[in-house]
Structure formats: C-alpha cells, structure tokens
Amino acid sequence: MKKTIALLPGDGIGKEVVDVTVEVLKTVAEHFHHQFHFEYGLIGGEAIDQKGNPLPEETITMCKNADAIILGAVGGPKWDQNPVHQRPERGLLALRKELDLYANLRPIHTFESLIDSSPLKKEYVNGVDFVIVRELTGGLYFGKPSERVDYQGEEAVVDTLFYKRQEIERILVTAFEIASQRRKHVTSVDKANVLESSRVWREVAEEVAARYPEVTLEHMLVDNAAMQIIRSPRQFDVVVTENMFGDILSDEASVITGSLGMLSSASLSSTGLHLYEPVHGSAPDIAGENRANPIATILSAAMMLRQSFGLEEEAKAIEKAVDNVLNSGARTADLAPYGNPMSTTRMAEEIKHALADDHAILNIMEAYS
Ligand code: IPM
Ligand code: MG
C-alpha cells in the first residue's frame, strides 16, 4: 500500500515523539511491504517564528494532499504573551476547524503492566476500557463573541458556547456508531441542570438513541462524571461530550492508564482526511531532553493505520509491540519517576525491535505451516 502521511511535529516534545514515530512506521512499512511517504509541515510556535502565522497556508495545502496527518504538540512559554491570533494553539484549533475534524476519539484502557503506575488503587483501574468521544469543532472553543467587553462602563469578558443542532447530532451519531461495535452503552455527559446548550444536547441524544435500540443511553452531569471516572471507571463504554468537557475529562481519565504520555487520539473529519495526535501537550519543561514518552504518538500512528488505511494487522502489531516492551519493564520517566528511566529514542528502538522480532516469528511460523 502506498500512502502519504503529513507530519506536523509542532513545538516542544512534539518533534521528538513524531521523529521516533516515523521510525516505527518505517519499520512497519518494511515488514509489511508498504510505502509510506512523509511530508513535513509547520504548525504552532515554530510556524509563528518562521512564517508569522500559527497555521501557514502551505501547511493546510500539504495536509489536504495527504492521506492522513500525524501531529505532535503545540505551545510553549515563548509565545504565552502573544496576542490571541499569534498563539500556537490557534494553529491547532484552526486546523481542526479547517479540516472539519469534529470527532476526537480518546481511548482509555488499562495497560496491565502499568497498573502500578496509576495513583489509583489496582482494583479500580483493572479492566477499564472506554472511549471518550469529544466534540472538537464547536462549543466554547469556537463560539463568538469571545472577547473583553465594556459592560455598562465596567471591564468584562465573554466567551460563547455555541452549537448548531446538526453539530450535536453528528457527534452523537459517531458515539452511537462506536458503541454499537463495542459494549453498546453510551454515557452522554453534560450540564443540563444549568446550561441550555446541554438541555438541547440531551434532547438530541434521545433522538439519536431512538435510532439505535440495541444501545443504551445514560445522561450524566459533568461534575458527577468527573467523580465517576475515578470512582468506578469500569462502568463506561463510550463517553460522548462537548469540546471543553471532553478536554478536561480526558486529561483526568489518563490517570487510569498511568500517564498522559500513554494516551493516543484520532480526530475524525467529515471528509475522510483524519488527524492523529497524542493527548498530551508540548511539555516545555522536558523538551529537547530525550525524556518524553513516545508511546501516545506511536499508538496514535497505530490508530491511523487501522482507521485511515484499514491496516488492522499492522495496527495490532504496533499495539502488541508496545505491550511487549512495557511487559519487559521498559519505562520512560513519566512512568518511572523513581526508577531508572529510558530515553525517548531508546523506548522507540525497543518497540521497533519488538515489532521486528514478532514479525520474524510470524514468518517462521508461516514457513512451517
Ligand atoms: C488537547 C489540547 C488542546 C485543546 C490545546 C493545545 C488547544 O489540550 O488537544 O486536548 O484544548 O484541545
Ligand atoms: Mg487537552
């Protein structure tokens, strides 16, 4: 299979984790006889520095010509004081909007060998397996007005939570579709006791649920959901929620896996051109130190192989290699704060070896079958 992958490493550890993910993908290409062509583009702080724009036009064009996109992370203290249109995050938000990447899937599951890395008790995190479906192109992130205002002579500020009914509907449909392939339970998270947008969200959720009789729907208030994710995370199968709630709950849920450095994500679009990125940010405190955990990005690449290219076996091979390496005790600093941590590049090397070894064994088995 021949595919073009747009790479947007971005800022901070983004570059380090994308670089090693490319190496892993090259190993996959070699073993499974595919041709992956990689194109690099600028986004975020680096794009501001080089082009004066967090999302240069050429980056958008490059992405649109690719089969899938892998992004590292954007942001850093260097640009914190910039005006809003010159902030790195604007690049990512504008890209999500431009490509209509409306459905952000964030799988949360326990990695058996990391059970002790979670600050939560074993019996709570054991066997957790759910996916957060976060709406990604609406809500508070994009509503207008979003500005400082003069309110009757006083300094004031406004952000707007705006959704078209159709935007709510399509994310709920995505959630129900996913649930129907899983354990057939949707938890729709909102704040319907306070927000009108949430009351409409509930209405739409009920309408969509009626089309999926085999899937059960439960509504949950976001404050309660924040508690339930820690208290009894096994109850969840598919959690669907608006943009800001999803942002907050997914960082919280990462604690179950042991580290934010483990969480992968796929942002699906209406056009079929999808973007894959780790849930974590640019981690400026460890940038350039070869200390970041690359697994979130490597697992995002596995999601890409499965979702965008239909390469199930290849995706599984990466996931299995990651499991094997973790089982062997390999840990980056986020997972071994008191131990002897592995570097980013070393962790990726281990994963590549595990991939290659496994493949070698498979070939031997095939030869004798
Ligand atoms: C995420 C990040 C982004 C978001 C930031 C970098 C704009 O936190 O993808 O979760 O808030 O969506
Ligand atoms: Mg976030």
Tab-separated table of C-alpha atoms and ligand atoms in Angstrom, residues 74 89-90 92-93 96 104 106 134 136 141 243 246-247 250-251 277-281, ligand 1:
chain	number	residue	atom	x	y	z
A	74	VAL	CA	1.891	22.896	20.014
A	89	GLU	CA	-2.803	26.776	19.991
A	90	ARG	CA	-4.593	28.848	17.358
A	92	LEU	CA	-4.193	23.551	16.045
A	93	LEU	CA	-7.695	24.935	16.573
A	96	ARG	CA	-9.348	21.266	13.373
A	104	ASN	CA	-11.984	13.302	18.686
A	106	ARG	CA	-9.616	9.166	23.026
A	134	ARG	CA	-15.088	14.572	22.325
A	136	LEU	CA	-13.881	19.055	18.566
A	141	TYR	CA	-13.602	26.837	21.893
A	243	ASN	CA	-15.494	20.116	23.406
A	246	GLY	CA	-14.059	16.389	26.790
A	247	ASP	CA	-10.770	18.248	27.059
A	250	SER	CA	-9.711	13.129	29.025
A	251	ASP	CA	-6.750	14.516	30.972
A	277	GLU	CA	-2.170	13.093	17.806
A	278	PRO	CA	-1.164	12.290	21.359
A	279	VAL	CA	-3.468	13.765	24.010
A	280	HIS	CA	-0.526	15.313	25.851
A	281	GLY	CA	0.910	18.751	25.139
B	1	IPM	C1	-5.951	18.935	23.618
B	1	IPM	C2	-5.212	20.182	23.984
B	1	IPM	C3	-5.710	21.324	23.108
B	1	IPM	C4	-7.177	21.503	23.417
B	1	IPM	C5	-4.956	22.662	23.278
B	1	IPM	C6	-3.478	22.502	22.989
B	1	IPM	C7	-5.542	23.748	22.439
B	1	IPM	O1	-5.345	20.464	25.335
B	1	IPM	O2	-5.908	18.538	22.451
B	1	IPM	O3	-6.585	18.345	24.496
B	1	IPM	O4	-7.557	22.166	24.403
B	1	IPM	O5	-7.992	20.965	22.670
